[in-house]
mmCIF file of C-alpha atoms and ligand atoms in Angstrom:
data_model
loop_
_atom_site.group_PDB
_atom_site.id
_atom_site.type_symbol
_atom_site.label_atom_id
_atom_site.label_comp_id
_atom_site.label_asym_id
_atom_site.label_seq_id
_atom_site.Cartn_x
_atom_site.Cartn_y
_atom_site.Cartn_z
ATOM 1 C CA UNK A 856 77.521 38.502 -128.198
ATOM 2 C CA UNK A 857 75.067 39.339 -125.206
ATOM 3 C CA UNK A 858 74.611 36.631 -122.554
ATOM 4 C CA UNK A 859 72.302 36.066 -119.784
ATOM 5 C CA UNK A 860 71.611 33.395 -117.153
ATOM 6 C CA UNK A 861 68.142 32.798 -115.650
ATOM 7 C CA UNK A 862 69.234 30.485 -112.587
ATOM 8 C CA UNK A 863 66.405 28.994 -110.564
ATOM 9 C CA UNK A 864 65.060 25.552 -109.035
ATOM 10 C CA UNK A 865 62.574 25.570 -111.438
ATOM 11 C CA UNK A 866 60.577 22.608 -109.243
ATOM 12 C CA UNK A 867 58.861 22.725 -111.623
ATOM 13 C CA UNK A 868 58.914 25.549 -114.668
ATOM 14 C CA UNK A 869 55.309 27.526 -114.660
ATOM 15 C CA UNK A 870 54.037 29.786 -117.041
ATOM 16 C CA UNK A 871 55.605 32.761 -114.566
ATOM 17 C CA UNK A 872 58.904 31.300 -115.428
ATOM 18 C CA UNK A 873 58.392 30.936 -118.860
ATOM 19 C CA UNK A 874 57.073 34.027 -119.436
ATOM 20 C CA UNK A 875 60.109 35.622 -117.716
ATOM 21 C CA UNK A 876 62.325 33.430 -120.131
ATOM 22 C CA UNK A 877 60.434 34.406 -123.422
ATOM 23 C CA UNK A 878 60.911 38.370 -122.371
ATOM 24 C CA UNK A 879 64.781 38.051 -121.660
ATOM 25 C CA UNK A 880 65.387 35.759 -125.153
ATOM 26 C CA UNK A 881 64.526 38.759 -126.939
ATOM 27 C CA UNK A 882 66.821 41.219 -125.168
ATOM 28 C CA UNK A 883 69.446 39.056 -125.616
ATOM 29 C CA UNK A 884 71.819 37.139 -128.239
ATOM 30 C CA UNK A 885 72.004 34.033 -126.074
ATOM 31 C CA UNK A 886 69.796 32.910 -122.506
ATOM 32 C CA UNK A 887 71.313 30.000 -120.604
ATOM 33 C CA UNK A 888 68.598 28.654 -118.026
ATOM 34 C CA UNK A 889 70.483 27.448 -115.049
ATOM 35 C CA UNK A 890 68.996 24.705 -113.068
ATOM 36 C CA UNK A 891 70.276 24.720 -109.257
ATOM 37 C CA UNK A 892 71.942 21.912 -108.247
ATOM 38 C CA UNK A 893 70.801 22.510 -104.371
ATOM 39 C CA UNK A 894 71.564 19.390 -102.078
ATOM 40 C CA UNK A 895 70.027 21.452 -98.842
ATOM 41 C CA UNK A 896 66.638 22.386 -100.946
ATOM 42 C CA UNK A 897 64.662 19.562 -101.234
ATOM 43 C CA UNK A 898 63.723 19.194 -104.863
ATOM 44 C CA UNK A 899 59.971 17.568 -105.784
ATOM 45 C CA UNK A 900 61.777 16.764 -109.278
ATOM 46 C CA UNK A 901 64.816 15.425 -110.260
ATOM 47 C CA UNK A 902 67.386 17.797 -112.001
ATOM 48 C CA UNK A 903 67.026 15.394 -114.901
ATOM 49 C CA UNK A 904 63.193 15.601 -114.867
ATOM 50 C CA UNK A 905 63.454 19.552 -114.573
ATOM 51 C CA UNK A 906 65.911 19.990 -117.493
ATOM 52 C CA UNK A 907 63.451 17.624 -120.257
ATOM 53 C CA UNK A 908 60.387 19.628 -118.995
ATOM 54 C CA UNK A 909 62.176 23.164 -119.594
ATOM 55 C CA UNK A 910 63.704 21.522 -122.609
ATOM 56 C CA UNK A 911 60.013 20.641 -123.949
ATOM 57 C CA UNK A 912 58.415 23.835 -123.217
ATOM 58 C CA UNK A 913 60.912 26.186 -124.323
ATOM 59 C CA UNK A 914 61.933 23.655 -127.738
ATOM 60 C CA UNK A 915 60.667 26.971 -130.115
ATOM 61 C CA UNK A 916 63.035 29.634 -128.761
ATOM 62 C CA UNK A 917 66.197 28.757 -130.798
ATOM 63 C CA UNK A 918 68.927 30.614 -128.505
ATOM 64 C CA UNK A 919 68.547 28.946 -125.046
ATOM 65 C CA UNK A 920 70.600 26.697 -123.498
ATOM 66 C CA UNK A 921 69.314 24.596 -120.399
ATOM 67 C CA UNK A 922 71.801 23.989 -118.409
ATOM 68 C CA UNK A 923 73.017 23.179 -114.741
ATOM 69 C CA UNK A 924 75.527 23.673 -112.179
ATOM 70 C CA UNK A 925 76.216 23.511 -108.526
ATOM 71 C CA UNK A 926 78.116 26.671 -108.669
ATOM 72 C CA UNK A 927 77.464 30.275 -107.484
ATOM 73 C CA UNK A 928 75.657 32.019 -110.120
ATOM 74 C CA UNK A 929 77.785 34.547 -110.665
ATOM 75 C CA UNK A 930 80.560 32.347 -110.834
ATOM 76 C CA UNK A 931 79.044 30.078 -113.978
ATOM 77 C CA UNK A 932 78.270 33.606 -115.256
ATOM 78 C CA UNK A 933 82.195 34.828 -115.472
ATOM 79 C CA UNK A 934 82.399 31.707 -116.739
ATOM 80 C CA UNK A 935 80.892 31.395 -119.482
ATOM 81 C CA UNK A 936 80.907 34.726 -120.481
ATOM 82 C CA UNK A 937 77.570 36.033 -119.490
ATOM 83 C CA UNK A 938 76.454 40.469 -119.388
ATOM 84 C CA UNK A 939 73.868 40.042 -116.603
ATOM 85 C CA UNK A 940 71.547 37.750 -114.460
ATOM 86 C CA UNK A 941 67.805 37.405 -115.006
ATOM 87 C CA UNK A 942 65.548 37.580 -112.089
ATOM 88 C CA UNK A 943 61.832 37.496 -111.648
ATOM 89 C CA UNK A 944 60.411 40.012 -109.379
ATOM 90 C CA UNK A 945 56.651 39.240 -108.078
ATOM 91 C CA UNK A 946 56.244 41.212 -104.702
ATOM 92 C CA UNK A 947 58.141 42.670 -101.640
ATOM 93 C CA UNK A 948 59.689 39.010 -100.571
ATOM 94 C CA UNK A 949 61.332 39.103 -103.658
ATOM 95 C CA UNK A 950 62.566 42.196 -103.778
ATOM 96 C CA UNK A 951 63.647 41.460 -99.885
ATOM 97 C CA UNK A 952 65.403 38.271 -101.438
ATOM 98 C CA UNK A 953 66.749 39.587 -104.738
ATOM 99 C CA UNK A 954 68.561 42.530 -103.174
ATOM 100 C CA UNK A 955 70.738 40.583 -101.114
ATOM 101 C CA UNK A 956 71.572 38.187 -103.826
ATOM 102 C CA UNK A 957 72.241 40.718 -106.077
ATOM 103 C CA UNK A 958 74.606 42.324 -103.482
ATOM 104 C CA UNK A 959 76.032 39.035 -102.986
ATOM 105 C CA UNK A 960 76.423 38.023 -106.424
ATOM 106 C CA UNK A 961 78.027 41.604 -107.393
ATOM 107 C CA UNK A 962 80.892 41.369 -104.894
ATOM 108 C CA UNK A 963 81.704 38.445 -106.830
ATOM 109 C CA UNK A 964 81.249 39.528 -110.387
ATOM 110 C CA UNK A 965 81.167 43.385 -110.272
ATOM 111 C CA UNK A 966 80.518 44.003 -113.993
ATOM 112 C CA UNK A 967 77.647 41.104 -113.930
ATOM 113 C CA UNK A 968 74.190 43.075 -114.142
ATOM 114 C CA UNK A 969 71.102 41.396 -112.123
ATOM 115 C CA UNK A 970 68.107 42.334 -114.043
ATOM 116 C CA UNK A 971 64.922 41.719 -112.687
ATOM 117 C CA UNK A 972 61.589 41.450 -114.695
ATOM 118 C CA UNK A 973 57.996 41.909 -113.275
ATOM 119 C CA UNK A 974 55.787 38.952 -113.938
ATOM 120 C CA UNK A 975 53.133 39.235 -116.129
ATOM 121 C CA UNK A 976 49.489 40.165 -114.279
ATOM 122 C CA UNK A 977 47.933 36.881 -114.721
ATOM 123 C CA UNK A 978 51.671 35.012 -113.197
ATOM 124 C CA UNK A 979 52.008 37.388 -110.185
ATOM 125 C CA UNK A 980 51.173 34.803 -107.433
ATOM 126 C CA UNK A 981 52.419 31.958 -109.097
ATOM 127 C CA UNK A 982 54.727 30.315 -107.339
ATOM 128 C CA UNK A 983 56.222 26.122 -108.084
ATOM 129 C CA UNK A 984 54.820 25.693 -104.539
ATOM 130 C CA UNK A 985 51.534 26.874 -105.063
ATOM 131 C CA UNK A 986 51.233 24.260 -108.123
ATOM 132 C CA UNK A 987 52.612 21.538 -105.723
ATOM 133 C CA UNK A 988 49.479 22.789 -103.234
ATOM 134 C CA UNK A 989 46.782 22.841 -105.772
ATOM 135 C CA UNK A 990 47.713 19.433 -107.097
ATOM 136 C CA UNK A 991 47.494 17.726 -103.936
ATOM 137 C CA UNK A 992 43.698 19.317 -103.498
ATOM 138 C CA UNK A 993 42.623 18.173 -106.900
ATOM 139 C CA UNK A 994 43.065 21.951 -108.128
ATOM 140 C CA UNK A 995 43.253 22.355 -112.119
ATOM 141 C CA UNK A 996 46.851 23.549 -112.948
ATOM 142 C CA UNK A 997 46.017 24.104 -116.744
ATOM 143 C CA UNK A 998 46.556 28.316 -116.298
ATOM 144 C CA UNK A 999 49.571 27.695 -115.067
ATOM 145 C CA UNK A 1000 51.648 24.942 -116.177
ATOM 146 C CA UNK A 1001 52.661 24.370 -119.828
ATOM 147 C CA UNK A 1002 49.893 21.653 -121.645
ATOM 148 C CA UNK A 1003 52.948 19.738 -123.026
ATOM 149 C CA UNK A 1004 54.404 18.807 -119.037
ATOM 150 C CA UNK A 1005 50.894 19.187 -117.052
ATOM 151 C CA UNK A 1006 50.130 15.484 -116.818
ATOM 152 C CA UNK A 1007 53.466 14.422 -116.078
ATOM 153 C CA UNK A 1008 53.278 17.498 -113.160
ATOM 154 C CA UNK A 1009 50.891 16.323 -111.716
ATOM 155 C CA UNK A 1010 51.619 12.489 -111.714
ATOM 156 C CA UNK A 1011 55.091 12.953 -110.046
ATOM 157 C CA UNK A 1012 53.552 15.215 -107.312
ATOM 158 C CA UNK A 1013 50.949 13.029 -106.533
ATOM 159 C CA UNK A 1014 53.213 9.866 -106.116
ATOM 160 C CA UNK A 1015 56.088 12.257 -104.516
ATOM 161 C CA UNK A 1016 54.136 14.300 -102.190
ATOM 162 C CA UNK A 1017 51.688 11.757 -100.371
HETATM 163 P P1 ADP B 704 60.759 30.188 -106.535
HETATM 164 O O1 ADP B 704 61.408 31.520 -106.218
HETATM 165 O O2 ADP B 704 59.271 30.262 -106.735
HETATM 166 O O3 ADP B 704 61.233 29.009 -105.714
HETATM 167 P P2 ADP B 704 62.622 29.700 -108.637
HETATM 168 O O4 ADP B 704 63.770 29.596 -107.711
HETATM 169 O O5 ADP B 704 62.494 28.620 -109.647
HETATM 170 O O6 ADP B 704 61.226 29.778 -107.972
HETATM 171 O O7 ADP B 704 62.640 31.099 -109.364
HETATM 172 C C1 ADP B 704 63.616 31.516 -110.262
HETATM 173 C C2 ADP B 704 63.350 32.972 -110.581
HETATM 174 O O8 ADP B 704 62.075 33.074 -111.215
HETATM 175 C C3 ADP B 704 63.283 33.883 -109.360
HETATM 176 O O9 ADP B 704 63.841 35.140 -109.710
HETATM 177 C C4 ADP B 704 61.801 34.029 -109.113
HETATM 178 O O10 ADP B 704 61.503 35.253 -108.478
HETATM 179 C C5 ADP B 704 61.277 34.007 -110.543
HETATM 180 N N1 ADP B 704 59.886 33.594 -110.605
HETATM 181 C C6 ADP B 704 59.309 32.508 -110.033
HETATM 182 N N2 ADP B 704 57.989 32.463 -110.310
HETATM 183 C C7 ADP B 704 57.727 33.557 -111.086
HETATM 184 C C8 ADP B 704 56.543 34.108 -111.678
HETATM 185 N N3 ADP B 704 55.341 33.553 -111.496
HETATM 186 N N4 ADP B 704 56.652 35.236 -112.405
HETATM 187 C C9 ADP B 704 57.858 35.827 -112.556
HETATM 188 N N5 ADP B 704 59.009 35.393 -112.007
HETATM 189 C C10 ADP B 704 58.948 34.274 -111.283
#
């Protein structure tokens, strides 16, 4: 059986993420999403709050998992038996970002792939902290956040980020 984790904060999950997630379903048997557990980030959601919006959005792909840890990801991927690491790759920052990791992450699990997958054209400068910007100027979020969560999105950063 081929596993994959897709860790992220996922604060929240946008349509880039999702997108990402639909793609890597089909290459593989199983997809674990791995919510951070990230005490020095500071979150806009609750882990609970980010797992039942990932749960809702994602409730028609039948072999995910959401999941998450405060582990290194390659560490919950030896674990639990995972082939290779997901990553989203938008632009040079992430590229600057993702090669480290990936170094990082190899040294721990050599025979742990990283594969990275480039965003959709419509998702390539979406970001969870651009939505948090254009909800506190009154933006429209509807291109970019699942219809099922985008009320609730908006609500929490409204109240959270005053
Ligand atoms: P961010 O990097 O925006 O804080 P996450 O930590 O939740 O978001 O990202 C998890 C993974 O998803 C990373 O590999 C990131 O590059 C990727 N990602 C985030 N937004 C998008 C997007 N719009 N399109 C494709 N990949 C994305």
């Amino acid at each position: 059986m081929r596993i994959a984790i897709y860790p992220g904060s996922f604060d929240p999950i946008t349509l880039g993420h999702l997108d990402i997630i639909k793609r890597a379903a089909k290459l593989f048997d199983k997809l674990y999403i791995l919510v951070a557990i990230n005490k020095k980030k500071n979150s806009t959601f609750t882990i609970d709050e980010k797992i039942e919006m990932i749960n809702l959005v994602t409730k028609d792909i039948p072999n995910l998992e959401v999941v998450k840890s405060e582990d290194l990801v390659s560490k919950y991927a030896l674990r639990v038996g995972a082939c290779a690491i997901i990553r989203g790759l938008r632009n040079f920052n992430d590229y600057q970002d993702e090669i480290s990791l990936f170094h990082f992450n190899h040294s721990i699990a050599p025979d742990v792939e990283t594969l990275a997958l480039f965003p959709s054209a419509n998702n390539l400068f979406l970001s969870s902290s651009s939505i948090k910007e254009l909800v506190s100027f009154d933006a429209d979020i509807s291109d970019y956040i699942h219809k099922d969560i985008k009320d609730f999105v908006q609500k929490v950063i409204k109240e959270r980020l005053k």
